[in-house]
Coordinates of C-alpha atoms in Angstrom, one line a residue:
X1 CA 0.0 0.0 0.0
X2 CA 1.7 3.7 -0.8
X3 CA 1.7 6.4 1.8
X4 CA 0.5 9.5 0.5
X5 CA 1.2 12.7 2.5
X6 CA -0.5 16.0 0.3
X7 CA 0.6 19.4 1.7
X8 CA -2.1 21.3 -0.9
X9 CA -3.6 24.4 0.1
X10 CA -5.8 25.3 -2.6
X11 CA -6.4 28.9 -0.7
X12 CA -2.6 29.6 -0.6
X13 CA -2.3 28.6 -4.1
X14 CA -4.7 31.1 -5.4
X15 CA -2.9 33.6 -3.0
X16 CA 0.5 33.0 -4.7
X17 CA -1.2 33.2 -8.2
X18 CA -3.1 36.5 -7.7
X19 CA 0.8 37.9 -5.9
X20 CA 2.6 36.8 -9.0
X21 CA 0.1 38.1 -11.7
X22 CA 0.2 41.6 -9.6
X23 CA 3.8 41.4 -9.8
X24 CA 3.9 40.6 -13.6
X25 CA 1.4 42.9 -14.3
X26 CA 3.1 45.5 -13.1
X27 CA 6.3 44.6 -15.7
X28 CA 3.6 45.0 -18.5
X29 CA 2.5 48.0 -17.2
X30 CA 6.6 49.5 -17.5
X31 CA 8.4 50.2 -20.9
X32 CA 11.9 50.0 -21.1
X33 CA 14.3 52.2 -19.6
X34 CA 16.5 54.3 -22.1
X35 CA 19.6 54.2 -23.7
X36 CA 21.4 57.4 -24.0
X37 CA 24.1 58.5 -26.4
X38 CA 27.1 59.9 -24.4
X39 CA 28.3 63.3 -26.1
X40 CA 32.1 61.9 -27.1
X41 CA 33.8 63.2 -30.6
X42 CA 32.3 61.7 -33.2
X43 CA 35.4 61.9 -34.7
X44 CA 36.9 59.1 -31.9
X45 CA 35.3 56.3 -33.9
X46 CA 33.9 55.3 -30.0
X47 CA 30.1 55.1 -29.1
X48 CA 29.2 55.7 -25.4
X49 CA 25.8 54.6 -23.9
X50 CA 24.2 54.9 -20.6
X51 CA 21.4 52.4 -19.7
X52 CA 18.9 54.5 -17.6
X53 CA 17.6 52.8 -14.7
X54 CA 17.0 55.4 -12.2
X55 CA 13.4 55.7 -14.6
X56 CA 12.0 52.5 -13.2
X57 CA 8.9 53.1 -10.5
X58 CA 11.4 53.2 -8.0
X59 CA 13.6 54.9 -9.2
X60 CA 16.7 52.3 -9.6
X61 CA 18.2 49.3 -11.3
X62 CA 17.1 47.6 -8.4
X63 CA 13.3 47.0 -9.4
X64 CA 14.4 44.8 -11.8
X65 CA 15.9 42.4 -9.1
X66 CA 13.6 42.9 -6.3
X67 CA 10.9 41.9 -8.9
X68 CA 13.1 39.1 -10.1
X69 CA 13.6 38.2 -6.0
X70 CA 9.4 38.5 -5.8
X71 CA 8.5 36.2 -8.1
X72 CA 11.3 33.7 -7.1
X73 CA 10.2 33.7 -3.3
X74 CA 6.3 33.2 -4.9
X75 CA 7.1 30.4 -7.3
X76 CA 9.2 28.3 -4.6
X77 CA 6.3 29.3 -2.3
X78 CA 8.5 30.2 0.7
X79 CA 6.2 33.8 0.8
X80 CA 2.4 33.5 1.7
X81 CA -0.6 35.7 2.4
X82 CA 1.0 36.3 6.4
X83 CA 4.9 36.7 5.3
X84 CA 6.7 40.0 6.6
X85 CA 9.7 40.4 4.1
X86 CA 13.1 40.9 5.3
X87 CA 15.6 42.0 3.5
X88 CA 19.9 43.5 4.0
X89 CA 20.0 46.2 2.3
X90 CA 22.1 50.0 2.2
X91 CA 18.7 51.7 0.0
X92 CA 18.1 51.0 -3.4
X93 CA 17.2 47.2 -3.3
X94 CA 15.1 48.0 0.0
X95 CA 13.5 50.8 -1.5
X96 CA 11.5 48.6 -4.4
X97 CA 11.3 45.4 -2.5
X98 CA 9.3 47.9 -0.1
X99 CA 7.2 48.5 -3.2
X100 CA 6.4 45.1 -4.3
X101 CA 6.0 44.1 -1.0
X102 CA 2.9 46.9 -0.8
X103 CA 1.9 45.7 -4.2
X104 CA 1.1 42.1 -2.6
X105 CA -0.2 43.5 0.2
X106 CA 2.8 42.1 2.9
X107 CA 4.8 44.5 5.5
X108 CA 8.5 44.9 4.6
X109 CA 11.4 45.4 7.1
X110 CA 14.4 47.0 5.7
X111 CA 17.6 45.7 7.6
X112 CA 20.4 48.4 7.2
X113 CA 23.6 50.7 8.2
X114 CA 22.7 53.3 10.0
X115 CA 24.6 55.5 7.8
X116 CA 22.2 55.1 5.0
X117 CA 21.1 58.3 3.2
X118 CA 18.5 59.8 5.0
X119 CA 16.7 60.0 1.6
X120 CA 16.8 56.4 0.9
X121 CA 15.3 55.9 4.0
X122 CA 12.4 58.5 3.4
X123 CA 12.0 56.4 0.0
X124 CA 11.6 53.2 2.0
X125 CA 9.0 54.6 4.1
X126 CA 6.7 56.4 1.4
X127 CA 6.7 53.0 -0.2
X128 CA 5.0 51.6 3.4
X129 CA 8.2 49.8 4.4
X130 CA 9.9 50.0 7.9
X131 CA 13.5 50.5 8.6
X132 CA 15.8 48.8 10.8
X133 CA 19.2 50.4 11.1
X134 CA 22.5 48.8 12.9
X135 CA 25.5 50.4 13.7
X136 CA 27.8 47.5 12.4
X137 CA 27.1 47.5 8.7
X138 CA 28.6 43.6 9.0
X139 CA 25.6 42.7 11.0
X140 CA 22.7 43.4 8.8
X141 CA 22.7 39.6 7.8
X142 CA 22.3 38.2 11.3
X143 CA 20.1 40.7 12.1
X144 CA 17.8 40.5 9.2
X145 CA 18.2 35.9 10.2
X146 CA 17.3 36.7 13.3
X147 CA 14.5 39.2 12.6
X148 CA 12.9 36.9 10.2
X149 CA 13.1 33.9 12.9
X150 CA 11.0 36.0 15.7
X151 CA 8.2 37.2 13.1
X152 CA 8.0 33.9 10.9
X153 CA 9.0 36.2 8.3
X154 CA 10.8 35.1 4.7
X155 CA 14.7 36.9 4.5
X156 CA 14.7 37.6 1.1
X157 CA 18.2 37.5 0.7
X158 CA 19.4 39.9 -2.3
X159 CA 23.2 38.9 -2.0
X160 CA 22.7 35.1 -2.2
X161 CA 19.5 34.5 -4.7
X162 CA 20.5 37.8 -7.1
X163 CA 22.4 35.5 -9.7
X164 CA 20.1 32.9 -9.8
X165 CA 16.5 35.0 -9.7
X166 CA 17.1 36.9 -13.2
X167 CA 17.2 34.2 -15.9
X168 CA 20.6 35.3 -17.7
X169 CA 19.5 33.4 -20.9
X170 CA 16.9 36.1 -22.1
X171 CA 13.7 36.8 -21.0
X172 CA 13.9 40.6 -20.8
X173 CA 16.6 40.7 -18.3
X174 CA 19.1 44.1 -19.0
X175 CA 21.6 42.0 -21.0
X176 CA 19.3 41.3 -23.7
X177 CA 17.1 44.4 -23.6
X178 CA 21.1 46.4 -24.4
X179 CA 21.3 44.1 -27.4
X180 CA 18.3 44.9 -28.8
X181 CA 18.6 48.8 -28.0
X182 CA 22.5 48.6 -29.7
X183 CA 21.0 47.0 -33.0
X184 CA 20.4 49.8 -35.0
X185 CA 23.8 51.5 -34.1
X186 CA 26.8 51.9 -36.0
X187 CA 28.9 49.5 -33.5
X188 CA 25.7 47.3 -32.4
X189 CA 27.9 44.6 -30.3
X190 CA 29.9 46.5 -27.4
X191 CA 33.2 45.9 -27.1
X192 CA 32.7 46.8 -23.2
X193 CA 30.2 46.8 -21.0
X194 CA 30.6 48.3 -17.5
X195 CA 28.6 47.8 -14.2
X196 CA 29.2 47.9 -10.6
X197 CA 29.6 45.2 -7.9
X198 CA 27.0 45.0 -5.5
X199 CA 25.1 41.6 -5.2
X200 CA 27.1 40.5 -7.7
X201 CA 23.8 39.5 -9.7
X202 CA 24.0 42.1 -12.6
X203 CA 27.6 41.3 -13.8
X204 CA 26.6 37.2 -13.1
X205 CA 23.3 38.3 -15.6
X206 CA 25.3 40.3 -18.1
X207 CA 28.4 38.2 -18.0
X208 CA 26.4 34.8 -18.2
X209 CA 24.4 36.5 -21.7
X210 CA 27.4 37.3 -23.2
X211 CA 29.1 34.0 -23.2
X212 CA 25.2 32.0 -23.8
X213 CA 24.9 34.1 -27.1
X214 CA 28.6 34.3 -27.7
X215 CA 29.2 37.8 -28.1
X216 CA 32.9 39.0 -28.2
X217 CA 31.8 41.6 -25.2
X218 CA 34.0 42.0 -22.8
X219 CA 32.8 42.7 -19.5
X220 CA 34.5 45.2 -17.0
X221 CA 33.0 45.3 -13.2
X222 CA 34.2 48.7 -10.9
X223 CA 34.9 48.4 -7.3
X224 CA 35.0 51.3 -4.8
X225 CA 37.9 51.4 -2.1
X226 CA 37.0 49.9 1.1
X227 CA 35.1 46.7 -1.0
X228 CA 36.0 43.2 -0.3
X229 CA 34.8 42.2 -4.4
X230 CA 38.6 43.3 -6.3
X231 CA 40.9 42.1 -3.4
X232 CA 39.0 39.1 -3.8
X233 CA 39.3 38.7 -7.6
X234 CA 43.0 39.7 -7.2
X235 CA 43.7 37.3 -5.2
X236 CA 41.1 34.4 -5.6
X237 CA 40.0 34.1 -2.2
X238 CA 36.4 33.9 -1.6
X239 CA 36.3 34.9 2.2
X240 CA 38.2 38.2 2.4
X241 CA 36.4 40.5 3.7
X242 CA 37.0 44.6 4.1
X243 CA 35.7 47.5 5.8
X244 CA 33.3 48.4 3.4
X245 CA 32.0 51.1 1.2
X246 CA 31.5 54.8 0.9
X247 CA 29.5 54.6 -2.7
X248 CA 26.2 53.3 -1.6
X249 CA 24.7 50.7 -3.9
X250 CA 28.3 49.3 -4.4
X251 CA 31.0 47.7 -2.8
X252 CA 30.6 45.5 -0.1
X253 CA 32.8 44.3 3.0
X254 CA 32.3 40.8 2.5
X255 CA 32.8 39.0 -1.0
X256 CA 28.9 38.1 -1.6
X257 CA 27.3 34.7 -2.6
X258 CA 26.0 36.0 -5.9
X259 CA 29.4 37.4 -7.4
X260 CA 30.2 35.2 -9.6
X261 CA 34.1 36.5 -11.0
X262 CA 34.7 33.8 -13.9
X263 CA 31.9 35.8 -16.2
X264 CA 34.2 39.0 -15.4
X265 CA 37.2 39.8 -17.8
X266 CA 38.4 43.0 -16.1
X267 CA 38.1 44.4 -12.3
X268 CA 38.9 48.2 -11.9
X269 CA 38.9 49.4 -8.1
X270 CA 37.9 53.1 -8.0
X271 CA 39.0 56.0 -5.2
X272 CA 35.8 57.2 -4.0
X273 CA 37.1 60.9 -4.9
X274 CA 37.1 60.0 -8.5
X275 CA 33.2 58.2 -8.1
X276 CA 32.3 61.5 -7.0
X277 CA 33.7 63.5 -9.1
X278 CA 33.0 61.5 -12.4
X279 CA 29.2 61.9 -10.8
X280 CA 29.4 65.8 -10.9
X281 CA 31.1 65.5 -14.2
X282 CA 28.2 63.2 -15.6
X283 CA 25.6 65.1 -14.0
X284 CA 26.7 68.5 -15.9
X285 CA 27.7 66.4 -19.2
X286 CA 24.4 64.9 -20.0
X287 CA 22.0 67.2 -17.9
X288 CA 21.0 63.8 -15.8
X289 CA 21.4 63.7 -12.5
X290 CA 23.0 60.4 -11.5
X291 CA 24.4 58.5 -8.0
X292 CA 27.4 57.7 -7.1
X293 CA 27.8 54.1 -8.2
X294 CA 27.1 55.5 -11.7
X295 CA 30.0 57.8 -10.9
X296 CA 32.4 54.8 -10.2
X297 CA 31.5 53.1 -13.1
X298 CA 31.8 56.6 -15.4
X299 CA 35.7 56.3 -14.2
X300 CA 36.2 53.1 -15.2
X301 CA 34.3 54.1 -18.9
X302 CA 36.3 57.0 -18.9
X303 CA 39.8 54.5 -18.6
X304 CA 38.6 52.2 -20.9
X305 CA 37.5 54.8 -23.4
X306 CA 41.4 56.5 -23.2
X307 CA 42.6 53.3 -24.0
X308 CA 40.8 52.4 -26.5
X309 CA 41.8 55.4 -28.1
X310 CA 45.2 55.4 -27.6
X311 CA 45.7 51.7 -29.5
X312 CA 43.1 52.7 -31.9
X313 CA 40.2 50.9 -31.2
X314 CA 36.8 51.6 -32.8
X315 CA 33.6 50.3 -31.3
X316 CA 31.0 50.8 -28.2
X317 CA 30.5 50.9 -24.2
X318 CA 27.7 50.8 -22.3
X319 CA 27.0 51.3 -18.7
X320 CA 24.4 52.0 -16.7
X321 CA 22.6 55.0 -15.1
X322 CA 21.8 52.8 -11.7
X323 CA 19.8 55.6 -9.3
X324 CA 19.2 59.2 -9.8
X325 CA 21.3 61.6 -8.0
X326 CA 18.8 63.4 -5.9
X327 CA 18.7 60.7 -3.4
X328 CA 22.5 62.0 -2.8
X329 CA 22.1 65.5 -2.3
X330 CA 23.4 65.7 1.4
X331 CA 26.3 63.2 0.9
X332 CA 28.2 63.3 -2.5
X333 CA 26.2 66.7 -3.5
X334 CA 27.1 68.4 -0.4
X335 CA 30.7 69.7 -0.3
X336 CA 30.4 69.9 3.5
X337 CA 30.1 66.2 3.4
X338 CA 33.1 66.0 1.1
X339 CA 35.2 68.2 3.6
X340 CA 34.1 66.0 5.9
X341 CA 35.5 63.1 4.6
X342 CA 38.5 64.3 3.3
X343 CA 37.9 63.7 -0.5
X344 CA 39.1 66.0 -2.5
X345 CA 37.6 65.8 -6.3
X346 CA 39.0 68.4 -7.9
X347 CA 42.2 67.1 -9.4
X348 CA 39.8 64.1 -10.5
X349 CA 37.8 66.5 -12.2
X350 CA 40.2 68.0 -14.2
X351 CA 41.8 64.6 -15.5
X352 CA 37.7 64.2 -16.9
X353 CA 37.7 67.5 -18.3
X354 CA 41.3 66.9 -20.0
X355 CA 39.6 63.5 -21.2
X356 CA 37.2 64.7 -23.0
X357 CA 38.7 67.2 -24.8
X358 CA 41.9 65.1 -25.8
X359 CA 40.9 60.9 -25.3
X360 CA 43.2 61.0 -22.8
X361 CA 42.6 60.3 -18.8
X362 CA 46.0 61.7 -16.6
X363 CA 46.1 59.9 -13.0
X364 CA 45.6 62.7 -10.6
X365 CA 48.4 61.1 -8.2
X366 CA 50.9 61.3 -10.4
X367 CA 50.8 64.8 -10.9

């Protein structure tokens, strides 16, 4: 005779079905975000393009994976009709999870540094979530464990699930929706494309495409001082950890589960003086106001464009517009904040306005 044990729940079920199509509803409700032409020389043969992200509903590339993390919670069934969401986060990430959890109809519970922009946090808040802050950004992860323990709540987990929620094969993730935007364009396969390293889930995504459709792309991920990720790739080791970040939405102090460095063909670690300044520098270059891991990634563009120049390379890079830059306007706006921390942009701002009048990008410490 068999044993049967059935675990159905017929109500819950429906739940689940009525969260997802809400959630996917919402995608079909979005258009894609924009890519804009960077104002280089024509005359450089080189083609510039910056992926904006900060136009999703919550104003960052984060949407995409919190509703990538949604939908994977709903479809393994590990978030019901009762669930409070948990999540680690330093804003963005927290910010549209707080927004889809609203759209189900859960409460949220943002578990972060206490040093988080008070703007982020305001952004949380509007969008019905509640925030936890620590003092020891290297806690968040036990605290959001433990917090999700004491409520019955579901952790979401952005740093461990982010490179296996997005389906890197298609599927309107960013890697394929850059393709298609690039077609039309004089050098419609980039010879570079260049993002940040956060979760670690958008260069797993892109780098994962790239190789899956087999592009030539190379794929460059930037790293702010004070982040675990390029000691790590350096050096191969997994477990090295660091003290952490001042460019919020990058950087972290531990090396996290979703970074996946064998898609990644160059790291560039980036002063934090040179993020900020390449921010500024975009902001009045393109008349969009960008964060700061956008500025840490500009850098790194603006490096790979010298050289590319300088052996006389032709093609395109792309990167991405990841937040909008009012949500920094007291930290890397502020040039109290600056004096504060001791960063001084300015001779970083003059090696970007030397680069793009000449192609080439002077270090500022060697002058």
């Amino acid at each position: 005779m068999s044993r049967t044990v059935d675990r159905c729940d017929p109500g819950r079920r429906a739940w689940i079905a009525e969260a997802i199509r809400k959630v996917e509803a919402d995608a079909n409700r979005s258009a894609d975000t924009h890519l804009h032409v960077f104002p280089l020389p024509p005359e450089w043969g080189i083609d510039l393009y910056l992926k904006d992200e900060s136009v999703h509903p919550t104003g960052s590339l984060k949407h995409r994976l919190a509703r990538s993390l949604f939908l994977y919670a709903l479809a393994n069934g590990w978030i019901h009709e009762d669930t409070t969401i948990i999540e680690a986060s330093s804003g963005s990430t927290a910010v549209s999870e707080a927004y889809f959890a609203r759209l189900v109809g859960l409460p949220f519970v943002a578990v972060m540094p206490a040093t988080t922009s008070p703007e982020k946090i305001g952004l949380i808040e509007f969008h019905g979530g509640r925030c936890h802050l620590v003092d020891d950004p290297s806690s968040i992860y036990d605290e959001s464990h433990r917090l999700a323990a004491e409520c019955g709540g579901h952790f979401m987990d952005q740093f461990t699930y982010a490179e296996r929620a997005t389906d890197w094969r298609g599927n309107n993730n960013i890697a394929e929706s850059i393709f298609e935007q690039l077609r039309l364009e004089r050098h419609p396969e980039p010879s570079w494309i260049v993002v940040g390293a956060g979760t670690g889930g958008t260069s797993a995504t892109i780098g994962r495409y790239v190789r899956y459709r087999r592009f030539h792309t190379r794929l460059a991920v930037v790293d702010p001082e004070g982040s675990a990720f390029f000691g790590s790739f350096t050096d191969g080791d997994p477990g090295r950890t660091a003290a952490g970040s001042r460019i919020e939405g990058i950087g972290r102090p531990r090396v996290e589960p979703s970074f996946l460095p064998t898609v990644i063909d160059r790291m560039v670690q980036v002063p934090d003086a040179a993020s900020v300044a390449a921010m500024r520098w975009t902001n009045e270059v393109t008349g969009r106001g960008v964060g700061g891991s956008t500025g840490t990634a500009m850098w790194a563009v603006a490096e790979l464009v010298a050289q590319m120049r300088a052996s006389g390379e032709h093609g395109s890079v792309v990167t991405l517009i990841c937040d909008g830059g009012e949500r920094y306007a007291g930290t890397y706006g502020s040039d109290a904040w600056l004096s504060a921390q001791g960063l001084n942009i300015a001779p970083y701002r003059a090696a970007l306005d030397g680069f793009l009048k000449t192609g080439e990008l002077t270090d500022p410490l060697s002058r």
